[in-house]
């Protein structure tokens, strides 16, 4: 997907954000030019790995095929997926992402613990586009 947004594999997989040296605000997606905090005069931005676990802040399901630039094969039937907003307590931010395959809105509750795992956004004969997914803790792929 986007270079520099995540790194690692399996149990070492992490989302990558940036932190302002002046105010300690953390950003995801990463920010590489200036501090987005309107109360901050700005400081150097450093890359930081984000927490691997967080708590479900909200969730919903995607019942329709999103428009471009979302990549999907219009020849195949649409398969709904869950979207989860996850609060990372240490960073004091909420990160949106798809649920891991097989996880539906029926499996989720607000406040439950989830972990970030590597995922596939789209795959064809030439390319695999990777992304992150959220999966309830204690559930293996």
C-alpha positions as protocol buffer text, in pm:
chain_id: "A"
residue {
  index: 1
  type: UNK
  ca { x: 0 y: 0 z: 0 }
}
residue {
  index: 2
  type: UNK
  ca { x: 168 y: 324 z: 106 }
}
residue {
  index: 3
  type: UNK
  ca { x: 541 y: 302 z: 170 }
}
residue {
  index: 4
  type: UNK
  ca { x: 636 y: 376 z: 530 }
}
residue {
  index: 5
  type: UNK
  ca { x: 292 y: 320 z: 687 }
}
residue {
  index: 6
  type: UNK
  ca { x: 379 y: -21 z: 835 }
}
residue {
  index: 7
  type: UNK
  ca { x: 668 y: -262 z: 878 }
}
residue {
  index: 8
  type: UNK
  ca { x: 744 y: -615 z: 991 }
}
residue {
  index: 9
  type: UNK
  ca { x: 559 y: -941 z: 955 }
}
residue {
  index: 10
  type: UNK
  ca { x: 349 y: -1173 z: 1173 }
}
residue {
  index: 11
  type: UNK
  ca { x: 403 y: -1093 z: 1543 }
}
residue {
  index: 12
  type: UNK
  ca { x: 647 y: -809 z: 1458 }
}
residue {
  index: 13
  type: UNK
  ca { x: 398 y: -626 z: 1233 }
}
residue {
  index: 14
  type: UNK
  ca { x: 350 y: -260 z: 1338 }
}
residue {
  index: 15
  type: UNK
  ca { x: 185 y: 50 z: 1200 }
}
residue {
  index: 16
  type: UNK
  ca { x: 431 y: 339 z: 1174 }
}
residue {
  index: 17
  type: UNK
  ca { x: 338 y: 690 z: 1277 }
}
residue {
  index: 18
  type: UNK
  ca { x: 528 y: 1006 z: 1354 }
}
residue {
  index: 19
  type: UNK
  ca { x: 566 y: 1201 z: 1679 }
}
residue {
  index: 20
  type: UNK
  ca { x: 635 y: 1572 z: 1713 }
}
residue {
  index: 21
  type: UNK
  ca { x: 941 y: 1638 z: 1929 }
}
residue {
  index: 22
  type: UNK
  ca { x: 793 y: 1967 z: 2055 }
}
residue {
  index: 23
  type: UNK
  ca { x: 445 y: 1860 z: 2171 }
}
residue {
  index: 24
  type: UNK
  ca { x: 461 y: 1474 z: 2157 }
}
residue {
  index: 25
  type: UNK
  ca { x: 152 y: 1454 z: 1933 }
}
residue {
  index: 26
  type: UNK
  ca { x: 140 y: 1128 z: 1737 }
}
residue {
  index: 27
  type: UNK
  ca { x: 6 y: 1107 z: 1383 }
}
residue {
  index: 28
  type: UNK
  ca { x: -123 y: 825 z: 1166 }
}
residue {
  index: 29
  type: UNK
  ca { x: -111 y: 827 z: 878 }
}
residue {
  index: 30
  type: UNK
  ca { x: 238 y: 957 z: 927 }
}
residue {
  index: 31
  type: UNK
  ca { x: 321 y: 1324 z: 885 }
}
residue {
  index: 32
  type: UNK
  ca { x: 663 y: 1415 z: 749 }
}
residue {
  index: 33
  type: UNK
  ca { x: 647 y: 1791 z: 693 }
}
residue {
  index: 34
  type: UNK
  ca { x: 492 y: 1971 z: 993 }
}
residue {
  index: 35
  type: UNK
  ca { x: 311 y: 1914 z: 1323 }
}
residue {
  index: 36
  type: UNK
  ca { x: -66 y: 1897 z: 1268 }
}
residue {
  index: 37
  type: UNK
  ca { x: -140 y: 2009 z: 1624 }
}
residue {
  index: 38
  type: UNK
  ca { x: -278 y: 2365 z: 1587 }
}
residue {
  index: 39
  type: UNK
  ca { x: -147 y: 2459 z: 1934 }
}
residue {
  index: 40
  type: UNK
  ca { x: 210 y: 2358 z: 1852 }
}
residue {
  index: 41
  type: UNK
  ca { x: 475 y: 2581 z: 1697 }
}
residue {
  index: 42
  type: UNK
  ca { x: 627 y: 2270 z: 1545 }
}
residue {
  index: 43
  type: UNK
  ca { x: 921 y: 2050 z: 1600 }
}
residue {
  index: 44
  type: UNK
  ca { x: 1111 y: 1770 z: 1440 }
}
residue {
  index: 45
  type: UNK
  ca { x: 899 y: 1468 z: 1346 }
}
residue {
  index: 46
  type: UNK
  ca { x: 1033 y: 1124 z: 1424 }
}
residue {
  index: 47
  type: UNK
  ca { x: 902 y: 789 z: 1307 }
}
residue {
  index: 48
  type: UNK
  ca { x: 751 y: 578 z: 1586 }
}
residue {
  index: 49
  type: UNK
  ca { x: 604 y: 229 z: 1584 }
}
residue {
  index: 50
  type: UNK
  ca { x: 247 y: 239 z: 1712 }
}
residue {
  index: 51
  type: UNK
  ca { x: 93 y: 7 z: 1970 }
}
residue {
  index: 52
  type: UNK
  ca { x: 6 y: -336 z: 1832 }
}
residue {
  index: 53
  type: UNK
  ca { x: -311 y: -354 z: 2043 }
}
residue {
  index: 54
  type: UNK
  ca { x: -599 y: -121 z: 2105 }
}
residue {
  index: 55
  type: UNK
  ca { x: -970 y: -119 z: 2187 }
}
residue {
  index: 56
  type: UNK
  ca { x: -1264 y: -103 z: 1948 }
}
residue {
  index: 57
  type: UNK
  ca { x: -1390 y: 254 z: 1954 }
}
residue {
  index: 58
  type: UNK
  ca { x: -1655 y: 197 z: 1684 }
}
residue {
  index: 59
  type: UNK
  ca { x: -1728 y: -35 z: 1393 }
}
residue {
  index: 60
  type: UNK
  ca { x: -1954 y: -80 z: 1091 }
}
residue {
  index: 61
  type: UNK
  ca { x: -1978 y: -294 z: 781 }
}
residue {
  index: 62
  type: UNK
  ca { x: -1920 y: -204 z: 420 }
}
residue {
  index: 63
  type: UNK
  ca { x: -2214 y: -337 z: 220 }
}
residue {
  index: 64
  type: UNK
  ca { x: -2134 y: -167 z: -112 }
}
residue {
  index: 65
  type: UNK
  ca { x: -1837 y: -160 z: -349 }
}
residue {
  index: 66
  type: UNK
  ca { x: -1643 y: 163 z: -282 }
}
residue {
  index: 67
  type: UNK
  ca { x: -1560 y: 387 z: -578 }
}
residue {
  index: 68
  type: UNK
  ca { x: -1215 y: 429 z: -729 }
}
residue {
  index: 69
  type: UNK
  ca { x: -934 y: 445 z: -621 }
}
residue {
  index: 70
  type: UNK
  ca { x: -1043 y: 135 z: -422 }
}
residue {
  index: 71
  type: UNK
  ca { x: -923 y: -164 z: -622 }
}
residue {
  index: 72
  type: UNK
  ca { x: -1169 y: -447 z: -680 }
}
residue {
  index: 73
  type: UNK
  ca { x: -1274 y: -670 z: -965 }
}
residue {
  index: 74
  type: UNK
  ca { x: -1620 y: -557 z: -1086 }
}
residue {
  index: 75
  type: UNK
  ca { x: -1666 y: -901 z: -1244 }
}
residue {
  index: 76
  type: UNK
  ca { x: -1673 y: -1066 z: -900 }
}
residue {
  index: 77
  type: UNK
  ca { x: -1962 y: -1037 z: -655 }
}
residue {
  index: 78
  type: UNK
  ca { x: -1908 y: -786 z: -373 }
}
residue {
  index: 79
  type: UNK
  ca { x: -1823 y: -939 z: -35 }
}
residue {
  index: 80
  type: UNK
  ca { x: -1901 y: -710 z: 262 }
}
residue {
  index: 81
  type: UNK
  ca { x: -1631 y: -652 z: 523 }
}
residue {
  index: 82
  type: UNK
  ca { x: -1618 y: -491 z: 866 }
}
residue {
  index: 83
  type: UNK
  ca { x: -1445 y: -159 z: 931 }
}
residue {
  index: 84
  type: UNK
  ca { x: -1309 y: -96 z: 1280 }
}
residue {
  index: 85
  type: UNK
  ca { x: -1203 y: 230 z: 1445 }
}
residue {
  index: 86
  type: UNK
  ca { x: -945 y: 136 z: 1710 }
}
residue {
  index: 87
  type: UNK
  ca { x: -833 y: 359 z: 1995 }
}
residue {
  index: 88
  type: UNK
  ca { x: -462 y: 333 z: 2072 }
}
residue {
  index: 89
  type: UNK
  ca { x: -450 y: 445 z: 2433 }
}
residue {
  index: 90
  type: UNK
  ca { x: -77 y: 519 z: 2459 }
}
residue {
  index: 91
  type: UNK
  ca { x: -80 y: 734 z: 2144 }
}
residue {
  index: 92
  type: UNK
  ca { x: -422 y: 889 z: 2218 }
}
residue {
  index: 93
  type: UNK
  ca { x: -539 y: 839 z: 1857 }
}
residue {
  index: 94
  type: UNK
  ca { x: -803 y: 636 z: 1672 }
}
residue {
  index: 95
  type: UNK
  ca { x: -695 y: 435 z: 1365 }
}
residue {
  index: 96
  type: UNK
  ca { x: -945 y: 305 z: 1109 }
}
residue {
  index: 97
  type: UNK
  ca { x: -890 y: -24 z: 929 }
}
residue {
  index: 98
  type: UNK
  ca { x: -1057 y: -334 z: 793 }
}
residue {
  index: 99
  type: UNK
  ca { x: -1129 y: -631 z: 1013 }
}
residue {
  index: 100
  type: UNK
  ca { x: -926 y: -943 z: 944 }
}
residue {
  index: 101
  type: UNK
  ca { x: -1092 y: -1187 z: 701 }
}
residue {
  index: 102
  type: UNK
  ca { x: -1364 y: -1385 z: 872 }
}
residue {
  index: 103
  type: UNK
  ca { x: -1430 y: -1120 z: 1139 }
}
residue {
  index: 104
  type: UNK
  ca { x: -1777 y: -967 z: 1103 }
}
residue {
  index: 105
  type: UNK
  ca { x: -1965 y: -698 z: 1293 }
}
residue {
  index: 106
  type: UNK
  ca { x: -2137 y: -981 z: 1484 }
}
residue {
  index: 107
  type: UNK
  ca { x: -1795 y: -1069 z: 1633 }
}
residue {
  index: 108
  type: UNK
  ca { x: -1723 y: -715 z: 1756 }
}
residue {
  index: 109
  type: UNK
  ca { x: -1817 y: -508 z: 2059 }
}
residue {
  index: 110
  type: UNK
  ca { x: -1714 y: -158 z: 2158 }
}
residue {
  index: 111
  type: UNK
  ca { x: -1426 y: -179 z: 2405 }
}
residue {
  index: 112
  type: UNK
  ca { x: -1300 y: -523 z: 2303 }
}
residue {
  index: 113
  type: UNK
  ca { x: -925 y: -561 z: 2256 }
}
residue {
  index: 114
  type: UNK
  ca { x: -794 y: -604 z: 1901 }
}
residue {
  index: 115
  type: UNK
  ca { x: -448 y: -632 z: 1749 }
}
residue {
  index: 116
  type: UNK
  ca { x: -304 y: -516 z: 1421 }
}
residue {
  index: 117
  type: UNK
  ca { x: -204 y: -788 z: 1173 }
}
residue {
  index: 118
  type: UNK
  ca { x: -74 y: -781 z: 814 }
}
residue {
  index: 119
  type: UNK
  ca { x: -336 y: -822 z: 544 }
}
residue {
  index: 120
  type: UNK
  ca { x: -395 y: -822 z: 171 }
}
residue {
  index: 121
  type: UNK
  ca { x: -597 y: -539 z: 23 }
}
residue {
  index: 122
  type: UNK
  ca { x: -589 y: -670 z: -335 }
}
residue {
  index: 123
  type: UNK
  ca { x: -408 y: -945 z: -517 }
}
residue {
  index: 124
  type: UNK
  ca { x: -382 y: -1035 z: -883 }
}
residue {
  index: 125
  type: UNK
  ca { x: -136 y: -1227 z: -1100 }
}
residue {
  index: 126
  type: UNK
  ca { x: 120 y: -944 z: -1100 }
}
residue {
  index: 127
  type: UNK
  ca { x: 74 y: -759 z: -771 }
}
residue {
  index: 128
  type: UNK
  ca { x: -12 y: -807 z: -407 }
}
residue {
  index: 129
  type: UNK
  ca { x: -117 y: -486 z: -230 }
}
residue {
  index: 130
  type: UNK
  ca { x: -63 y: -519 z: 142 }
}
residue {
  index: 131
  type: UNK
  ca { x: -239 y: -337 z: 423 }
}
residue {
  index: 132
  type: UNK
  ca { x: -323 y: -380 z: 791 }
}
residue {
  index: 133
  type: UNK
  ca { x: -621 y: -551 z: 949 }
}
residue {
  index: 134
  type: UNK
  ca { x: -761 y: -549 z: 1302 }
}
residue {
  index: 135
  type: UNK
  ca { x: -828 y: -885 z: 1465 }
}
residue {
  index: 136
  type: UNK
  ca { x: -978 y: -959 z: 1808 }
}
residue {
  index: 137
  type: UNK
  ca { x: -699 y: -1074 z: 2041 }
}
residue {
  index: 138
  type: UNK
  ca { x: -680 y: -1446 z: 2101 }
}
residue {
  index: 139
  type: UNK
  ca { x: -808 y: -1523 z: 1748 }
}
residue {
  index: 140
  type: UNK
  ca { x: -562 y: -1683 z: 1508 }
}
residue {
  index: 141
  type: UNK
  ca { x: -585 y: -1664 z: 1130 }
}
